[in-house]
Coordinates of C-alpha atoms in Angstrom, one line a residue:
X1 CA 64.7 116.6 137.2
X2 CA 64.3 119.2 134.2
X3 CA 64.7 116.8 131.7
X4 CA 61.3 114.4 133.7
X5 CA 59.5 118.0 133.9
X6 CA 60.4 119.0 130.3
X7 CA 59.3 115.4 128.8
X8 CA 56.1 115.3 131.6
X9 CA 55.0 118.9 129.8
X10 CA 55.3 117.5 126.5
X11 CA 52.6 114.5 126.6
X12 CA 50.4 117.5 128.1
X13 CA 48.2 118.6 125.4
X14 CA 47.4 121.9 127.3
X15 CA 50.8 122.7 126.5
X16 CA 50.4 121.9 122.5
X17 CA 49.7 125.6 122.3
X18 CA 48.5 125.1 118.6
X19 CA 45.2 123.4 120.6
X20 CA 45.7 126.1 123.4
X21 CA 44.8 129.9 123.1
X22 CA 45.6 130.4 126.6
X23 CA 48.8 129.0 126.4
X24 CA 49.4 130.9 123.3
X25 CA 48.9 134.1 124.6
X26 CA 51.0 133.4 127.3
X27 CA 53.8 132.9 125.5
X28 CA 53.0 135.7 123.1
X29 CA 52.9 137.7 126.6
X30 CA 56.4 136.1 128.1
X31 CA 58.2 137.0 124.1
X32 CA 57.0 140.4 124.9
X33 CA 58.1 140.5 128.4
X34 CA 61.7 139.1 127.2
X35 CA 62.2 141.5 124.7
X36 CA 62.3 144.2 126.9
X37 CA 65.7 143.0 128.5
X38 CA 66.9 143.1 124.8
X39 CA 65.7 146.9 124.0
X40 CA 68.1 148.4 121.2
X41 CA 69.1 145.2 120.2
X42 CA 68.2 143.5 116.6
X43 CA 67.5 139.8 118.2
X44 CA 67.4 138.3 121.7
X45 CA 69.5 135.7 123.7
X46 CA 67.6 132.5 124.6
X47 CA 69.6 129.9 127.0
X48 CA 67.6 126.4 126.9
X49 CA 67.1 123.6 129.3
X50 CA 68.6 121.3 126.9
X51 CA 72.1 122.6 126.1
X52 CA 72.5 125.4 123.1
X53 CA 72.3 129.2 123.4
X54 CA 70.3 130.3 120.6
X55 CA 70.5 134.1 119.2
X56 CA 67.3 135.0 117.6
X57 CA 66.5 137.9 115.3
X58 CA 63.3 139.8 116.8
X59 CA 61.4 140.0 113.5
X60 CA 62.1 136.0 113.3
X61 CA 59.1 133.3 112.9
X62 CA 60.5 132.4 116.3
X63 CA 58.9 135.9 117.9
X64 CA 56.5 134.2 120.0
X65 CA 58.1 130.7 120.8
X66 CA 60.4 131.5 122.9
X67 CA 59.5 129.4 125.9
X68 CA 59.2 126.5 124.0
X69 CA 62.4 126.7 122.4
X70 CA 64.4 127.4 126.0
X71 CA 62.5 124.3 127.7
X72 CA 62.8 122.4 124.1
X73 CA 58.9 121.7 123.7
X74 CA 58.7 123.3 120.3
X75 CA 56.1 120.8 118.8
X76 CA 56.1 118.8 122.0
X77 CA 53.6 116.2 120.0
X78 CA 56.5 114.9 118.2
X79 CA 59.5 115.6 120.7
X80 CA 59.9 111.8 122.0
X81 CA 59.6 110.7 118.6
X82 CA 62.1 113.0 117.3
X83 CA 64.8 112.2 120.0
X84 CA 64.3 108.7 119.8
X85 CA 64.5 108.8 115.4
X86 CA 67.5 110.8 115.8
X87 CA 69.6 108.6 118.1
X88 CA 69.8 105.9 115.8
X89 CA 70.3 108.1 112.7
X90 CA 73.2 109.0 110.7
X91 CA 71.8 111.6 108.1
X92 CA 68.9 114.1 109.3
X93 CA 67.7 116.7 106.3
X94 CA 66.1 119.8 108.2
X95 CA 63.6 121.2 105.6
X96 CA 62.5 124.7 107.0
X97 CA 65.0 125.3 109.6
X98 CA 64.5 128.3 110.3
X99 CA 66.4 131.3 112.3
X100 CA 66.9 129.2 115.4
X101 CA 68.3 126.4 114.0
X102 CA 66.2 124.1 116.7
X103 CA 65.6 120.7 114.8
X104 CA 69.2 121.0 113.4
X105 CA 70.6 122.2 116.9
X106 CA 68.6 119.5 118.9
X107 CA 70.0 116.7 116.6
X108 CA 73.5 117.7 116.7
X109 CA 72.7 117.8 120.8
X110 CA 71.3 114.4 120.9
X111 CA 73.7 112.5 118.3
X112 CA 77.0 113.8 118.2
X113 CA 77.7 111.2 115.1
X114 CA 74.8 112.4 113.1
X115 CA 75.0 115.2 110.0
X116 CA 72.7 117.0 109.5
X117 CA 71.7 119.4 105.9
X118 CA 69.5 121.8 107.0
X119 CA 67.7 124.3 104.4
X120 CA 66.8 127.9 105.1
X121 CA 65.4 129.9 102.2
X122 CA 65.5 133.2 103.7
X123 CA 68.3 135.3 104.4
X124 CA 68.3 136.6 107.5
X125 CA 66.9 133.8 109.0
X126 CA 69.8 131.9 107.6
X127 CA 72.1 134.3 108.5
X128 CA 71.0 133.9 112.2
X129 CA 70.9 129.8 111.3
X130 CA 75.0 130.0 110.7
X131 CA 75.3 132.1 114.4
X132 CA 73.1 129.3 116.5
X133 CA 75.1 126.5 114.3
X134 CA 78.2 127.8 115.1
X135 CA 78.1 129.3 119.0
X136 CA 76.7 125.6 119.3
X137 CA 79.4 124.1 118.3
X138 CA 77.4 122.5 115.7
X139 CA 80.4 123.3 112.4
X140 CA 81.0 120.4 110.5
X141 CA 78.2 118.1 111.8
X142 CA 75.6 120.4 110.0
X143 CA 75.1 121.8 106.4
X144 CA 73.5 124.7 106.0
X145 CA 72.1 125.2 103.1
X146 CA 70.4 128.6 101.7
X147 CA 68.0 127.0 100.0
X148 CA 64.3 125.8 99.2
X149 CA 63.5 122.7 99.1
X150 CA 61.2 121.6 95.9
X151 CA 62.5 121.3 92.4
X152 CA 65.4 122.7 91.0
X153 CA 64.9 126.2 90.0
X154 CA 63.9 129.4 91.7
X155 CA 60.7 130.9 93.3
X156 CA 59.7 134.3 95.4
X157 CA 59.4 133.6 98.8
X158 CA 58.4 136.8 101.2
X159 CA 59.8 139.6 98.3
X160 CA 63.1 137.0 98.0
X161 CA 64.5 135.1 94.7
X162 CA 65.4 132.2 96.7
X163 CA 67.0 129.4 94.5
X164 CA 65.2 125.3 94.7
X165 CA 67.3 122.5 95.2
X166 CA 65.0 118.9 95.7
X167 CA 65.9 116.3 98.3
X168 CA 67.0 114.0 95.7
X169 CA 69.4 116.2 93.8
X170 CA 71.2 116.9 96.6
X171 CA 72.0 113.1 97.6
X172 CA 74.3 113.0 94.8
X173 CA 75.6 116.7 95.3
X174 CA 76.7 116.1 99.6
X175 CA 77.3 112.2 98.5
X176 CA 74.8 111.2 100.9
X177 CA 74.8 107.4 101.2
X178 CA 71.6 107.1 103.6
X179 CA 68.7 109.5 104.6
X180 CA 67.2 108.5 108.3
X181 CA 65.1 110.9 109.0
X182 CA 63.6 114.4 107.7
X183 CA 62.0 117.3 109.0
X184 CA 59.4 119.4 106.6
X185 CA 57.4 122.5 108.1
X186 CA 57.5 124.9 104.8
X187 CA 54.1 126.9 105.8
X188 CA 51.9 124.8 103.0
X189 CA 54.9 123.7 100.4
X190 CA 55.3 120.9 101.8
X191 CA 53.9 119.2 98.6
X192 CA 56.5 120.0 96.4
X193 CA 59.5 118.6 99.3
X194 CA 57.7 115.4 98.9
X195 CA 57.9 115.4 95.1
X196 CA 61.3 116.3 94.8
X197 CA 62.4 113.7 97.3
X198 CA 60.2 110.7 95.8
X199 CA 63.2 108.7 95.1
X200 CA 65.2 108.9 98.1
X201 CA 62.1 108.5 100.5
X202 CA 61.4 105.1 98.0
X203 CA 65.5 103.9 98.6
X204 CA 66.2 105.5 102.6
X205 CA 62.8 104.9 103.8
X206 CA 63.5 107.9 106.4
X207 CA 61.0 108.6 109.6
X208 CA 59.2 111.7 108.3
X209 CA 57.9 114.3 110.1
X210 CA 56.1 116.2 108.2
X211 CA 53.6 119.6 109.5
X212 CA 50.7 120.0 107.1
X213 CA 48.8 122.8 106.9
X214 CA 46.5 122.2 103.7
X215 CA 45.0 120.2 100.9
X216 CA 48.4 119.4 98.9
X217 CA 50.4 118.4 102.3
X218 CA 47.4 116.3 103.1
X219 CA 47.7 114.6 99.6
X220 CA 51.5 114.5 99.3
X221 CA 50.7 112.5 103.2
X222 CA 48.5 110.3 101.6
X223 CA 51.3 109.9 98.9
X224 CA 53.7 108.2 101.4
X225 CA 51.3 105.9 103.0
X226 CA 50.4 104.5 99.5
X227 CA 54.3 104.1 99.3
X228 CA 54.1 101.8 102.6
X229 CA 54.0 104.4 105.5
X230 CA 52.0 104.7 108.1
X231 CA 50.7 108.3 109.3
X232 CA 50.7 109.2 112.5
X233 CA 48.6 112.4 113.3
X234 CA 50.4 113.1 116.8
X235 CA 48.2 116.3 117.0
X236 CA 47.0 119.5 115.4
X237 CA 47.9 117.9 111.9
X238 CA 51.2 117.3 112.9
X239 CA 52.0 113.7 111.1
X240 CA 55.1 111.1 112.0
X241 CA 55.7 109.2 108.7
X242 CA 56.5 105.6 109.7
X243 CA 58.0 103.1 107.1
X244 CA 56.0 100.1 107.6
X245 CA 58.0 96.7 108.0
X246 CA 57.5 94.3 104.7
X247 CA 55.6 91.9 106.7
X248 CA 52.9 94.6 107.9
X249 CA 52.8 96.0 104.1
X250 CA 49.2 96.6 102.8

């Protein structure tokens, strides 16, 4: 019955909250409200619908979606989609996982067979990413990496010297043999992902999902359907990055 109500709520676009102010400020009200029960405390406990406890720093990017991460409706335009990619996948790359871990978590939920490298560039989100993988029982089906994900090298990100590493080198580097699908919300740097992981989108053809959020992710979009994808815009510029079958090939 949760699982009909949770799936029911995510083909509601009221509930897309980036198209919803009102549901936004709920949830920005109920994050609040929670936090209270955690006063003193440097992060919060989350239990969820779909099977992990997560422990999230207060200060994370996760402050105000709470309830979508307990009732696993974060970006419910793509959450059918995702499930259904990730059961028949063997290699997942989380690009941007972030504090809570909730792409990487959900995977090693859905697929207990699949591995999963998911990159963090910040530290104490990553250092919450290695609690939520671990309490999950997630060690050894995912990879945490701290890490950006563009070309090799270093930038700043938030006052941090966070070191690059690009989808391609690390193939060779974890001895992937396959990438199935990948995961890419970087707040706008979404670009240079792409770039750095030309040659194992070109070989894998991977499902991409893929949350733009200007000109350049829009480009590096148009990039991959010129490389025989089609681009699905499930909502609010949130695109699923189809490999098209040789026969349907423009």
């Amino acid at each position: 019955m949760i699982a009909k109500i949770s799936n029911a709520l995510s083909r509601s676009k009221i509930f897309r909250y980036r198209g919803s102010n009102i549901i936004y400020l709920l949830m920005v009200l109920f994050a609040k409200a929670y936090r209270l029960l955690f006063m003193g405390q440097s992060h919060v406990v989350l239990p969820t619908i779909w099977g992990a406890r997560l422990i999230i720093p207060k200060n994370s990017f996760a402050a105000n979606r709470y309830a979508t991460l307990m009732l696993g409706l974060v970006e419910p335009q793509w959450k059918n989609s995702f499930e259904q990619a990730i059961a028949k996948a063997r290699v997942f790359i989380d690009v941007g996982a972030a504090g809570d871990g909730y792409y990487t978590l959900r995977a090693c939920k859905i697929n207990p067979e699949i591995k999963t490298v998911a990159l963090e560039p910040l530290r104490n989100e990553y250092r919450y990413l290695l609690y939520n993988i671990s309490i999950n029982s997630c060690t050894g089906k995912a990879v945490p990496l701290k890490a950006a994900c563009e070309n090799v090298g270093s930038i700043k990100i938030g006052g941090e010297d966070v070191a690059c590493v690009s989808i391609d080198d690390l193939i060779p580097r974890l001895k992937l043999q396959r990438v199935d699908v990948i995961k890419i919300d970087v707040e706008g740097a979404g670009a240079g992902v792409i770039k750095g992981g030309l040659n194992a989108i070109r070989n894998f053809k991977p499902t991409v999902f893929f949350e733009v959020h200007n000109d350049d992710e829009r480009s590096a979009v148009m990039r991959l359907v010129e490389m025989g994808y089609d681009a699905v815009d499930s909502g609010g510029e949130m695109y699923i990055l189809i490999p098209r079958k040789p026969e349907t090939r423009r």
